[in-house]
PDB file of C-alpha atoms in Angstrom:
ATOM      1  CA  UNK A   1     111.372 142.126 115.467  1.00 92.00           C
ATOM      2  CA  UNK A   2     113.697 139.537 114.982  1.00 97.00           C
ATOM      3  CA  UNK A   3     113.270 135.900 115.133  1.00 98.00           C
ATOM      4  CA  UNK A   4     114.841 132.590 114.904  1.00 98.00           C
ATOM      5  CA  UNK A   5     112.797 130.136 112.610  1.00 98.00           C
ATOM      6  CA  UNK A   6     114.034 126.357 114.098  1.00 96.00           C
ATOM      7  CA  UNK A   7     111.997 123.890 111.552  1.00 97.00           C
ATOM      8  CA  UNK A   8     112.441 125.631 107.983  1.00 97.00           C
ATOM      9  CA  UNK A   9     113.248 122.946 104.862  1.00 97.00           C
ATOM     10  CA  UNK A  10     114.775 125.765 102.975  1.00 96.00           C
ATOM     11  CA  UNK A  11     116.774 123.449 100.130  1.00 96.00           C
ATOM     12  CA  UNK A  12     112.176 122.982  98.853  1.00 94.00           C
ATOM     13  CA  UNK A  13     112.151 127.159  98.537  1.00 96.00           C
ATOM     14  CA  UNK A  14     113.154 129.954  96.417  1.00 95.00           C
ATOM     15  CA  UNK A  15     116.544 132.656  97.454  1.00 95.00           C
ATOM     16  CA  UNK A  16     113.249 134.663  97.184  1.00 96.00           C
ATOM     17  CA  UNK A  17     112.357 133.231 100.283  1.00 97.00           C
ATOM     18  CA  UNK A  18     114.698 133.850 102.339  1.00 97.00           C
ATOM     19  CA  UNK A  19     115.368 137.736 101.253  1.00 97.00           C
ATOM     20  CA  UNK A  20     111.425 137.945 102.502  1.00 97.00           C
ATOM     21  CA  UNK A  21     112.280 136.342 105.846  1.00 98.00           C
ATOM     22  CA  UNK A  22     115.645 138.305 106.328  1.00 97.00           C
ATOM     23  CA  UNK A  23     113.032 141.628 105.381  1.00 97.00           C
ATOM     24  CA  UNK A  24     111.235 140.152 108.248  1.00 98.00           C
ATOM     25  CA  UNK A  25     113.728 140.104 110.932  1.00 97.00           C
ATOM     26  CA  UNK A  26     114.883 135.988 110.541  1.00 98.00           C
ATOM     27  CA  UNK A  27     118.554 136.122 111.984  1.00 97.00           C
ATOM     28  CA  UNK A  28     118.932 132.024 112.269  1.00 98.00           C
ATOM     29  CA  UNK A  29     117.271 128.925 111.101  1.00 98.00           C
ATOM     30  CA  UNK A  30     117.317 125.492 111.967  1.00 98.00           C
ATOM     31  CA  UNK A  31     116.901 123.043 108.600  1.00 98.00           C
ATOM     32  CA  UNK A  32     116.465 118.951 109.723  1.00 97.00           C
ATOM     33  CA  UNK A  33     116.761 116.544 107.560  1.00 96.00           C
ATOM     34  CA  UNK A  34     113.111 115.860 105.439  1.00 92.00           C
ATOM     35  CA  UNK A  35     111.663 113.417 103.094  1.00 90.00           C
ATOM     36  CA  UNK A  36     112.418 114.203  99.508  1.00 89.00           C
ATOM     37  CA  UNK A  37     108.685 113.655  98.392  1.00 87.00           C
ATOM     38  CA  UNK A  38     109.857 110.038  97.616  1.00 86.00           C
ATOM     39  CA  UNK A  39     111.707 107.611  99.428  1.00 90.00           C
ATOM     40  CA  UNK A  40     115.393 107.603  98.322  1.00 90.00           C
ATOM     41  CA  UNK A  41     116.523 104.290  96.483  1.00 89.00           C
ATOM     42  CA  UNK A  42     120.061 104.102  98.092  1.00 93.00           C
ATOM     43  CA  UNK A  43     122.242 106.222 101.334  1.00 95.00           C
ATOM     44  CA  UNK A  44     124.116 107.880  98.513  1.00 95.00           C
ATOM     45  CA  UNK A  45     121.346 110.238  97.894  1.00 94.00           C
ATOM     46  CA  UNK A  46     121.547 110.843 101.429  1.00 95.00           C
ATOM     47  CA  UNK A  47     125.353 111.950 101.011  1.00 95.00           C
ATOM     48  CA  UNK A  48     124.395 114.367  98.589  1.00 95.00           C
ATOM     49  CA  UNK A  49     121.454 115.777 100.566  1.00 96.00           C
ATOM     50  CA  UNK A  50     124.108 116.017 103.868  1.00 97.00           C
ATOM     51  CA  UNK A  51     126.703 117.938 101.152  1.00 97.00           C
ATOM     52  CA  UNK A  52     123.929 120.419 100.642  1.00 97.00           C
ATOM     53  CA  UNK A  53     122.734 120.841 103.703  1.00 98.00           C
ATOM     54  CA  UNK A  54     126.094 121.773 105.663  1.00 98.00           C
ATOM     55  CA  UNK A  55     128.238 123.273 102.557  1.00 97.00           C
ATOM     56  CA  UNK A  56     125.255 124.802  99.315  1.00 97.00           C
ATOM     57  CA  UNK A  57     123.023 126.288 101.786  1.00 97.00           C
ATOM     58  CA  UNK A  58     124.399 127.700 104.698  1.00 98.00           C
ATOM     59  CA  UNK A  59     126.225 129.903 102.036  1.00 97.00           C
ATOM     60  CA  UNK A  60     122.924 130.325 100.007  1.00 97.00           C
ATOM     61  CA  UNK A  61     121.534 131.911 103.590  1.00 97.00           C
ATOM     62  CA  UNK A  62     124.311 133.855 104.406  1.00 96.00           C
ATOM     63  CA  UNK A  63     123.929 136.187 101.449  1.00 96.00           C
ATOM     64  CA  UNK A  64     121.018 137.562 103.553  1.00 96.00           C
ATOM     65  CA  UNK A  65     122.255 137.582 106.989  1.00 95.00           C
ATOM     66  CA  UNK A  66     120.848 134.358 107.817  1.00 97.00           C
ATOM     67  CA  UNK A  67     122.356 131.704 110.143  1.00 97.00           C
ATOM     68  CA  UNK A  68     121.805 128.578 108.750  1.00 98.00           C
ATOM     69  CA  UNK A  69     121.752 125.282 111.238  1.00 98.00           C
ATOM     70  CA  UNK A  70     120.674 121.961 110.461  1.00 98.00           C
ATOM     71  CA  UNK A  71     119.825 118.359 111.692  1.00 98.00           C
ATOM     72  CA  UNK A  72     121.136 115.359 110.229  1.00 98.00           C
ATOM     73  CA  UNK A  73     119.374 111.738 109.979  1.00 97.00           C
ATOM     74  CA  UNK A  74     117.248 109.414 107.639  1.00 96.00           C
ATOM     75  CA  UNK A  75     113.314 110.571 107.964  1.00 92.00           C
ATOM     76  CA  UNK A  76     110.956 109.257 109.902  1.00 94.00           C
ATOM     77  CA  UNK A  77     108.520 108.282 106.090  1.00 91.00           C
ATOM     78  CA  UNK A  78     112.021 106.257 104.978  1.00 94.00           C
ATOM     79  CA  UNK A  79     112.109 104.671 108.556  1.00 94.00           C
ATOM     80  CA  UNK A  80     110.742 101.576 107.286  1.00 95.00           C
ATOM     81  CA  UNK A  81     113.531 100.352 105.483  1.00 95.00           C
ATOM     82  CA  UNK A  82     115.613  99.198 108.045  1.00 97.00           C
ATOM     83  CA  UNK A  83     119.254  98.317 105.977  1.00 96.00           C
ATOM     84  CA  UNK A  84     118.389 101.683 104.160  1.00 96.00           C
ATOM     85  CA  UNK A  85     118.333 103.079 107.820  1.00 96.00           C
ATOM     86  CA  UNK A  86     121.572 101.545 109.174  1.00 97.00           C
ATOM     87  CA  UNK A  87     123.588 102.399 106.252  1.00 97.00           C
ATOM     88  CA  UNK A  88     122.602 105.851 106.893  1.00 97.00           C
ATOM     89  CA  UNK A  89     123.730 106.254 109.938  1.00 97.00           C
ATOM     90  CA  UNK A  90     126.954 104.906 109.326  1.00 97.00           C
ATOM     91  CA  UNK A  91     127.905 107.552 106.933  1.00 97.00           C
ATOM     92  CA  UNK A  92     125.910 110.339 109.376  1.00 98.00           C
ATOM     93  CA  UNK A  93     129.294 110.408 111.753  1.00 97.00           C
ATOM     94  CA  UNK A  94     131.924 112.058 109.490  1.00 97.00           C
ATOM     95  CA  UNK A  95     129.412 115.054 108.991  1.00 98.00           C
ATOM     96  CA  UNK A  96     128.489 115.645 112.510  1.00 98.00           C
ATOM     97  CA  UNK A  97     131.903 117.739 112.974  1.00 97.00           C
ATOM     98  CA  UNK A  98     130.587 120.340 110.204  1.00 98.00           C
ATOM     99  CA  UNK A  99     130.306 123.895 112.040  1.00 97.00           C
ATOM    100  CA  UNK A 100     126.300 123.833 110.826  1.00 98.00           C
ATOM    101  CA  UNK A 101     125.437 120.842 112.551  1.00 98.00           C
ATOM    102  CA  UNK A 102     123.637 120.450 115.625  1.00 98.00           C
ATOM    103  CA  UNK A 103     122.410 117.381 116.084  1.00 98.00           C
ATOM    104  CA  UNK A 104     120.418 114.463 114.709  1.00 98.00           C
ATOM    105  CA  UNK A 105     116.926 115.555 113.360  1.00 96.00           C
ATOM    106  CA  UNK A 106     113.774 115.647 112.510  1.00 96.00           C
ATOM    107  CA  UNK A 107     113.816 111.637 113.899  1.00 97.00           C
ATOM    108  CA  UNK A 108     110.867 110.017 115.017  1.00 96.00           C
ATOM    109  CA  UNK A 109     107.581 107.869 113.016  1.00 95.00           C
ATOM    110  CA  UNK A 110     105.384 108.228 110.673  1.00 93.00           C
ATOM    111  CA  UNK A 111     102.936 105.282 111.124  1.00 92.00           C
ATOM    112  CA  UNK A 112     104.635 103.668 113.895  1.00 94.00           C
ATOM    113  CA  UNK A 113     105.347 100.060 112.169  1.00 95.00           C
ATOM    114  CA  UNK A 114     107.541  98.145 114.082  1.00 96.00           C
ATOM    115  CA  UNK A 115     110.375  98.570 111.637  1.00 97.00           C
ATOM    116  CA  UNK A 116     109.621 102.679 112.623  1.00 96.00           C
ATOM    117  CA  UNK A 117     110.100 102.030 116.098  1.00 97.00           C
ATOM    118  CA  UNK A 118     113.229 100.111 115.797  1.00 97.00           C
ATOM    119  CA  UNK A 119     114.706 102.986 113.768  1.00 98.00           C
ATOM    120  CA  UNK A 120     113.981 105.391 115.694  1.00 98.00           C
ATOM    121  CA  UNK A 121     115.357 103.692 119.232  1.00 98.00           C
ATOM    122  CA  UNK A 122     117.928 103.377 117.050  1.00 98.00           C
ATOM    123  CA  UNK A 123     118.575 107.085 115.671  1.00 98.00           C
ATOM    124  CA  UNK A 124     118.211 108.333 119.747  1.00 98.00           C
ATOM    125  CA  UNK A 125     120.925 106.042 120.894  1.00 98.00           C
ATOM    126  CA  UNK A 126     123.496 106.983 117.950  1.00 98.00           C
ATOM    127  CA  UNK A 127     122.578 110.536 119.474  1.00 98.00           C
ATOM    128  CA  UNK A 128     123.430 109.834 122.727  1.00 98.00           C
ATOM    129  CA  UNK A 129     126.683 107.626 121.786  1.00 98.00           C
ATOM    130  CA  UNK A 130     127.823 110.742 119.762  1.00 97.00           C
ATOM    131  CA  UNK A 131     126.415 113.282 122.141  1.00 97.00           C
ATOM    132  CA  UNK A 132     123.930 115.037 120.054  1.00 98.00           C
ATOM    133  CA  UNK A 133     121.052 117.298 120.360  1.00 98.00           C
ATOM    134  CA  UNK A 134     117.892 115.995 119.489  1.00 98.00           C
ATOM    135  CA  UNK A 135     114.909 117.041 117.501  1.00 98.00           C
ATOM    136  CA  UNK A 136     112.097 114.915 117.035  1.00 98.00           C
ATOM    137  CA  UNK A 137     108.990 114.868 114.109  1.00 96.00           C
ATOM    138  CA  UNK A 138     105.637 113.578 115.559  1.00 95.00           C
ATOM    139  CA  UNK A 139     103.589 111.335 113.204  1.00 91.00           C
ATOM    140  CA  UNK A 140     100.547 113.006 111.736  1.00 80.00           C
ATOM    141  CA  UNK A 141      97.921 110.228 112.008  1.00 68.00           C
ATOM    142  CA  UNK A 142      94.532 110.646 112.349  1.00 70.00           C
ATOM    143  CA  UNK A 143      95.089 110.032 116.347  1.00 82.00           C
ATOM    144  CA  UNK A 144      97.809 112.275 117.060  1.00 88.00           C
ATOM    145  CA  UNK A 145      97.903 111.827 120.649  1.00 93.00           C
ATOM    146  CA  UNK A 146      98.689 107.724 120.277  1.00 93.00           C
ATOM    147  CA  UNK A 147     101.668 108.539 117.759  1.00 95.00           C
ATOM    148  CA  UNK A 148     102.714 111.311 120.638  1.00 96.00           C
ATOM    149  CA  UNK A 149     102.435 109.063 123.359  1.00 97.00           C
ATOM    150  CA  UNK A 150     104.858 106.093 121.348  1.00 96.00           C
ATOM    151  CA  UNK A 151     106.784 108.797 120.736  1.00 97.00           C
ATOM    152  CA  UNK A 152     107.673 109.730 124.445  1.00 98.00           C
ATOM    153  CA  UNK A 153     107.764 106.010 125.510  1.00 98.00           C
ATOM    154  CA  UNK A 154     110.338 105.382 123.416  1.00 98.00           C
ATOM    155  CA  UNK A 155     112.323 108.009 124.190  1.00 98.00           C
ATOM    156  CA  UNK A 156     111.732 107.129 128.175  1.00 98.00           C
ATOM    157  CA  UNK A 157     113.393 104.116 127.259  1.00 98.00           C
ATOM    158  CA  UNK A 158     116.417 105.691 127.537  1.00 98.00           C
ATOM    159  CA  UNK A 159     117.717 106.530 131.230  1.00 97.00           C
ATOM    160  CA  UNK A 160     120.477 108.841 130.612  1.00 96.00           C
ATOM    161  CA  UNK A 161     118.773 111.216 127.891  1.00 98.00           C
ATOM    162  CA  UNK A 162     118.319 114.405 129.053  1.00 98.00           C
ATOM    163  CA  UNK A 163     114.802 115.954 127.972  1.00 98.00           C
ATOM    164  CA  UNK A 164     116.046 119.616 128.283  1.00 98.00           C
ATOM    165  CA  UNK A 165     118.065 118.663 125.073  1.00 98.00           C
ATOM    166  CA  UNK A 166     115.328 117.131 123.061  1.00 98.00           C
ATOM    167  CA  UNK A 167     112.920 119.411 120.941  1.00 98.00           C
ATOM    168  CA  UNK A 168     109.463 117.616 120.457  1.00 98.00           C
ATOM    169  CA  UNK A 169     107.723 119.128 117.334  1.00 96.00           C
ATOM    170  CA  UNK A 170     104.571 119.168 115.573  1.00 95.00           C
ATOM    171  CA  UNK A 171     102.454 119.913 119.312  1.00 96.00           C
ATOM    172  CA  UNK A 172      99.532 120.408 118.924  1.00 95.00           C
ATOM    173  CA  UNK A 173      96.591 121.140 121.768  1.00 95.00           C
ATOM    174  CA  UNK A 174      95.818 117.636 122.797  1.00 94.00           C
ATOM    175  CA  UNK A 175      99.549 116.834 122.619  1.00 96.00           C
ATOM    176  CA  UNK A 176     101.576 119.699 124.788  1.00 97.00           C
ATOM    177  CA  UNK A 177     101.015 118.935 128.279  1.00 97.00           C
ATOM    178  CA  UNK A 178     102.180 114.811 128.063  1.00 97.00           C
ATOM    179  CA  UNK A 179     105.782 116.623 126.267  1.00 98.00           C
ATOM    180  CA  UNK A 180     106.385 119.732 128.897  1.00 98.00           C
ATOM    181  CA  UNK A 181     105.051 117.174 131.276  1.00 98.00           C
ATOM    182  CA  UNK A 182     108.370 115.161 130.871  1.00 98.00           C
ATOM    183  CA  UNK A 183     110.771 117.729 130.340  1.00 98.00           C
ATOM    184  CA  UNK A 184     111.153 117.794 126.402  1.00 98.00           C
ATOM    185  CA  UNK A 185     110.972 120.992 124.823  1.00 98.00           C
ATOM    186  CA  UNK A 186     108.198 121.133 122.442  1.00 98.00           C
ATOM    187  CA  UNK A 187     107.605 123.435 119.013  1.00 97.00           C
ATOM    188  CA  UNK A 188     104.126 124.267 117.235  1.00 97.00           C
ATOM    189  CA  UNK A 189     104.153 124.164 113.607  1.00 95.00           C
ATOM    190  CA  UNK A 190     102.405 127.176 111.940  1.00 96.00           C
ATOM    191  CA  UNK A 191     100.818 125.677 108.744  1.00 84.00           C
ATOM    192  CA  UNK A 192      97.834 127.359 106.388  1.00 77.00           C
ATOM    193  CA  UNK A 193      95.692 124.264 106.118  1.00 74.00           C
ATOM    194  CA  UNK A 194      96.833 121.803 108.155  1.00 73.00           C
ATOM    195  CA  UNK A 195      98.858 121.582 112.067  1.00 75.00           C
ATOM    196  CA  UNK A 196      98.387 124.901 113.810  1.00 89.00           C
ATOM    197  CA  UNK A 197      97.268 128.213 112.969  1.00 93.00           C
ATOM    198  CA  UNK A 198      98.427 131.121 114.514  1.00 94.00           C
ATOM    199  CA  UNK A 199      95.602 131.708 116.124  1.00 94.00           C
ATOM    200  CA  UNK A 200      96.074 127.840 117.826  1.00 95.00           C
ATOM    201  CA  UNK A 201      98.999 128.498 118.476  1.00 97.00           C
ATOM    202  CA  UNK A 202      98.212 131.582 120.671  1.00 97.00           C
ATOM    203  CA  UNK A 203      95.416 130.037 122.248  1.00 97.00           C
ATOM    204  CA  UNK A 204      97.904 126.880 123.670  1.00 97.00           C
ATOM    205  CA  UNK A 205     100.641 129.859 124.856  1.00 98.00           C
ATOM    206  CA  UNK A 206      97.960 131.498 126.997  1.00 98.00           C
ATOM    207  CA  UNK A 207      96.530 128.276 127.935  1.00 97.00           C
ATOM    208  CA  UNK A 208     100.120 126.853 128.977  1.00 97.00           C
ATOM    209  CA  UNK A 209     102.356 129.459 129.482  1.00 97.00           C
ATOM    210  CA  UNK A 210     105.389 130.324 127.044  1.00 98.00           C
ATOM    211  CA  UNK A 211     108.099 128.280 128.918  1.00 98.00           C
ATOM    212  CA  UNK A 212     109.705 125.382 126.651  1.00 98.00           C
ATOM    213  CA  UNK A 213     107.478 126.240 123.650  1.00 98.00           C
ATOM    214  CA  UNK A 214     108.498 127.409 119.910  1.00 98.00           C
ATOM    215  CA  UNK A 215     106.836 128.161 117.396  1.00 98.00           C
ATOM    216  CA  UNK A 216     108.461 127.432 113.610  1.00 97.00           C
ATOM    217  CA  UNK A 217     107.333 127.501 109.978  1.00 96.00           C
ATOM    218  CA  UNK A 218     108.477 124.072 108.869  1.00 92.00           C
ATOM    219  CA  UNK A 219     108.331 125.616 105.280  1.00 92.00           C
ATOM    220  CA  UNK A 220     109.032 122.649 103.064  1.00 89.00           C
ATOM    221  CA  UNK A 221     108.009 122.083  99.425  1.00 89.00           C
ATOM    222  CA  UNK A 222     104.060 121.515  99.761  1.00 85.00           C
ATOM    223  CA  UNK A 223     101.737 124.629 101.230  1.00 83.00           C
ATOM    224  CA  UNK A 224     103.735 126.412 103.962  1.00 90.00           C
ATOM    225  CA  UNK A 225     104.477 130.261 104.325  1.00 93.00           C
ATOM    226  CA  UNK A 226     108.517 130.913 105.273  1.00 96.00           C
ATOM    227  CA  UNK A 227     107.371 134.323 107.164  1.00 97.00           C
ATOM    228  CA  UNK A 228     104.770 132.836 109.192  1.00 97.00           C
ATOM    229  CA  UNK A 229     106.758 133.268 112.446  1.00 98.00           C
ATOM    230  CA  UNK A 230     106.294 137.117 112.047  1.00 98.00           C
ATOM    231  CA  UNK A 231     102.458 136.553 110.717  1.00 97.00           C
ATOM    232  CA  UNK A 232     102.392 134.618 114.432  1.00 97.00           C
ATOM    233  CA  UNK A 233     104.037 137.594 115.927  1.00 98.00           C
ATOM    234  CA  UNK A 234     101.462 140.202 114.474  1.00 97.00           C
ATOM    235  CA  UNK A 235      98.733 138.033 115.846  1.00 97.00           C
ATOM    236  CA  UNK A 236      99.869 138.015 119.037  1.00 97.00           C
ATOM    237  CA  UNK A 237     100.412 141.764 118.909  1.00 98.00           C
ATOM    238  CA  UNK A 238      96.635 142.105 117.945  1.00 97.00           C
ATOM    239  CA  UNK A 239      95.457 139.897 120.630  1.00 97.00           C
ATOM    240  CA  UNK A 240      97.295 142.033 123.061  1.00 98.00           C
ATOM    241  CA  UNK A 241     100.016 140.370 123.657  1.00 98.00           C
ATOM    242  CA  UNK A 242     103.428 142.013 125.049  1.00 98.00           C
ATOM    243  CA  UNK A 243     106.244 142.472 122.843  1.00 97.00           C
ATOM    244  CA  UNK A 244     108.734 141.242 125.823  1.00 98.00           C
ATOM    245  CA  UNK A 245     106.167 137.525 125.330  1.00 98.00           C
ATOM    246  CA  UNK A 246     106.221 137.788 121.530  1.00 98.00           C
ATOM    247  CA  UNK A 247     110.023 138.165 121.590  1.00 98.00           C
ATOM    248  CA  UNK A 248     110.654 135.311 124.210  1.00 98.00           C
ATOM    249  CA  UNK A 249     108.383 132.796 121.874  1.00 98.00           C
ATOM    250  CA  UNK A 250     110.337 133.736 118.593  1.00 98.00           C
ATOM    251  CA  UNK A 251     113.755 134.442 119.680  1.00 98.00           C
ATOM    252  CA  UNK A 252     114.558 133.515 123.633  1.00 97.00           C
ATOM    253  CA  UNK A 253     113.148 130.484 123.852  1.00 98.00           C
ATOM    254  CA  UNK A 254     114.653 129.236 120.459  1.00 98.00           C
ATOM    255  CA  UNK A 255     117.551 130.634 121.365  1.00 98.00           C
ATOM    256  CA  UNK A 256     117.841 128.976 124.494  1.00 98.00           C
ATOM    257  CA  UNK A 257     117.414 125.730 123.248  1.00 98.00           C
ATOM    258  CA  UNK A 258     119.685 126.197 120.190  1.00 98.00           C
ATOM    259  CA  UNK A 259     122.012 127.749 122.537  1.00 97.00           C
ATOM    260  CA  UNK A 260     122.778 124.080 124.323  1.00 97.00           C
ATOM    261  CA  UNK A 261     125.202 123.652 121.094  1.00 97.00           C
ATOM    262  CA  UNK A 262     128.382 125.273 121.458  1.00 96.00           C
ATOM    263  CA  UNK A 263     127.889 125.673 117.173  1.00 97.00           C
ATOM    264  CA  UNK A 264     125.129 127.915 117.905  1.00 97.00           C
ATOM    265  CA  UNK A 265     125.426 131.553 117.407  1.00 91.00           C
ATOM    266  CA  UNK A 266     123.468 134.699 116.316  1.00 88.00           C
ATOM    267  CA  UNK A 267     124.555 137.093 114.174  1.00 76.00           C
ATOM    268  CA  UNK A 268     126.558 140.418 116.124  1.00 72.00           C
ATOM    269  CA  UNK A 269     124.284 142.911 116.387  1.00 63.00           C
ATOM    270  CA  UNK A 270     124.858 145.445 119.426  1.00 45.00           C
ATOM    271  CA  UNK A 271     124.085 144.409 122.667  1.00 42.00           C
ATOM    272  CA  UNK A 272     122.371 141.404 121.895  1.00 45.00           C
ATOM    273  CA  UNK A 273     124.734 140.284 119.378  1.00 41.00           C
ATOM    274  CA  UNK A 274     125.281 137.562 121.526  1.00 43.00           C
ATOM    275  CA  UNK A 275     126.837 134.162 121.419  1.00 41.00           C
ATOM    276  CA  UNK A 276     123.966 131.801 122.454  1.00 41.00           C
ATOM    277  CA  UNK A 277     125.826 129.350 124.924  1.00 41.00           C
ATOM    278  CA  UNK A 278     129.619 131.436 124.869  1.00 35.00           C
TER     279      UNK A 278
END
């Protein structure tokens, strides 16, 4: 079945990696910007990083039929350097015309320091001033729901956003309802130790409903598994679950979203070879 991974840090894995998810039916993924695994010591780095994301690996994924998208900003664990953060963003603008790019991503906070907060107010209102989609990281702390819940107040801060345009990730049970509840679309990360399971993950789509929810692999350089959308999608088949459900988690409803960018297509493949927002 094929499926549209929308969190996948695929400059951390192996050309291995993605023949295995192109084996498993991954027309399109969606890369945002990530922490290197240490903070970066000037914007320059971030130049090169941009370079690779919209020119190196698109290429890299289209050997394999993949669609490669990604989301441009600084990351939410280099937030707290506030110059760092500015000059960022200042160089973000001459990349944003790149066909790859659809938006500014994965923003948000990581501990929610003031300095956090500022920079992230101030990623979401370059968005809007530049009229980009959104995708958002929420923080991992030990109380989940709090960094959630500073997450949506900031972004409620801002009248004119529109939620239908703004992917909220990293959901998790306690977290859903308060982002469906305001009109952001929200994703659940499938991780083998830590975030969701599949299993989880299942249990919050039944609980719910599959409207405005994603599921992703957010494969990155620590323990993540690239195919885990289809491992999601057998799991769902063994609970029971319909194929028509399975395939509007991992492909409509990604698609959907995705689609909101004119950039946004899927590969042509018969009738369904379809231009996402034509």
């Amino acid at each position: 079945m094929e499926y549209i991974d929308l969190h996948a840090h695929m400059v951390s894995r192996t050309t291995d990696d993605y023949q295995q998810m192109a084996l498993t039916g991954c027309v399109a993924v969606t890369e945002p910007a990530f922490w290197a695994g240490w903070d970066r010591s000037s914007a320059d780095g971030f130049e090169d990083y941009f370079r690779q994301l919209t020119t190196f690996e698109p290429a890299r994924a289209a050997q394999y039929g993949i669609q490669h998208y990604t989301w441009l900003c600084l990351n939410p664990k280099e937030g707290e350097d506030r110059e760092l953060a500015r000059e960022v963003l200042r160089r973000i603008p001459k990349y944003l015309d790149r066909p790859n790019v659809l938006g500014i991503g994965e923003i948000g906070m990581n501990r929610v320091t003031r300095n956090e907060i500022e920079t992230f107010r101030d990623h979401v209102a370059f968005a809007l001033e530049q009229h980009q989609m959104i995708h958002i990281h929420t923080p991992h702390l030990e109380d989940k729901y709090k960094g959630t819940r500073a997450t949506i107040d900031v972004l409620l801060e801002f009248p004119d956003l529109d939620p239908s345009r703004v992917m909220v990730d990293h959901a998790e049970e306690h977290t859903v309802e308060m982002i469906l509840d305001n009109g952001f679309w929200t994703g659940l990360t499938l991780y083998p130790q830590t975030k969701v399971s599949p299993e989880r993950a299942i249990d919050i789509i039944e609980e719910h409903g599959p409207e405005r929810i994603c599921v992703a692999s957010a494969c990155d350089w620590g323990p993540s598994v690239p195919v885990a959308v289809p491992q999601f999608a057998l799991a769902m088949r063994r609970r029971g679950h319909s194929e028509e459900l399975i395939r509007q988690v991992i492909y409509s409803n990604p698609a959907a979203f995705l689609g909101q960018s004119p950039k946004f297509r899927l590969p042509a493949r018969g009738q369904e070879a379809v231009v996402a927002n034509a």
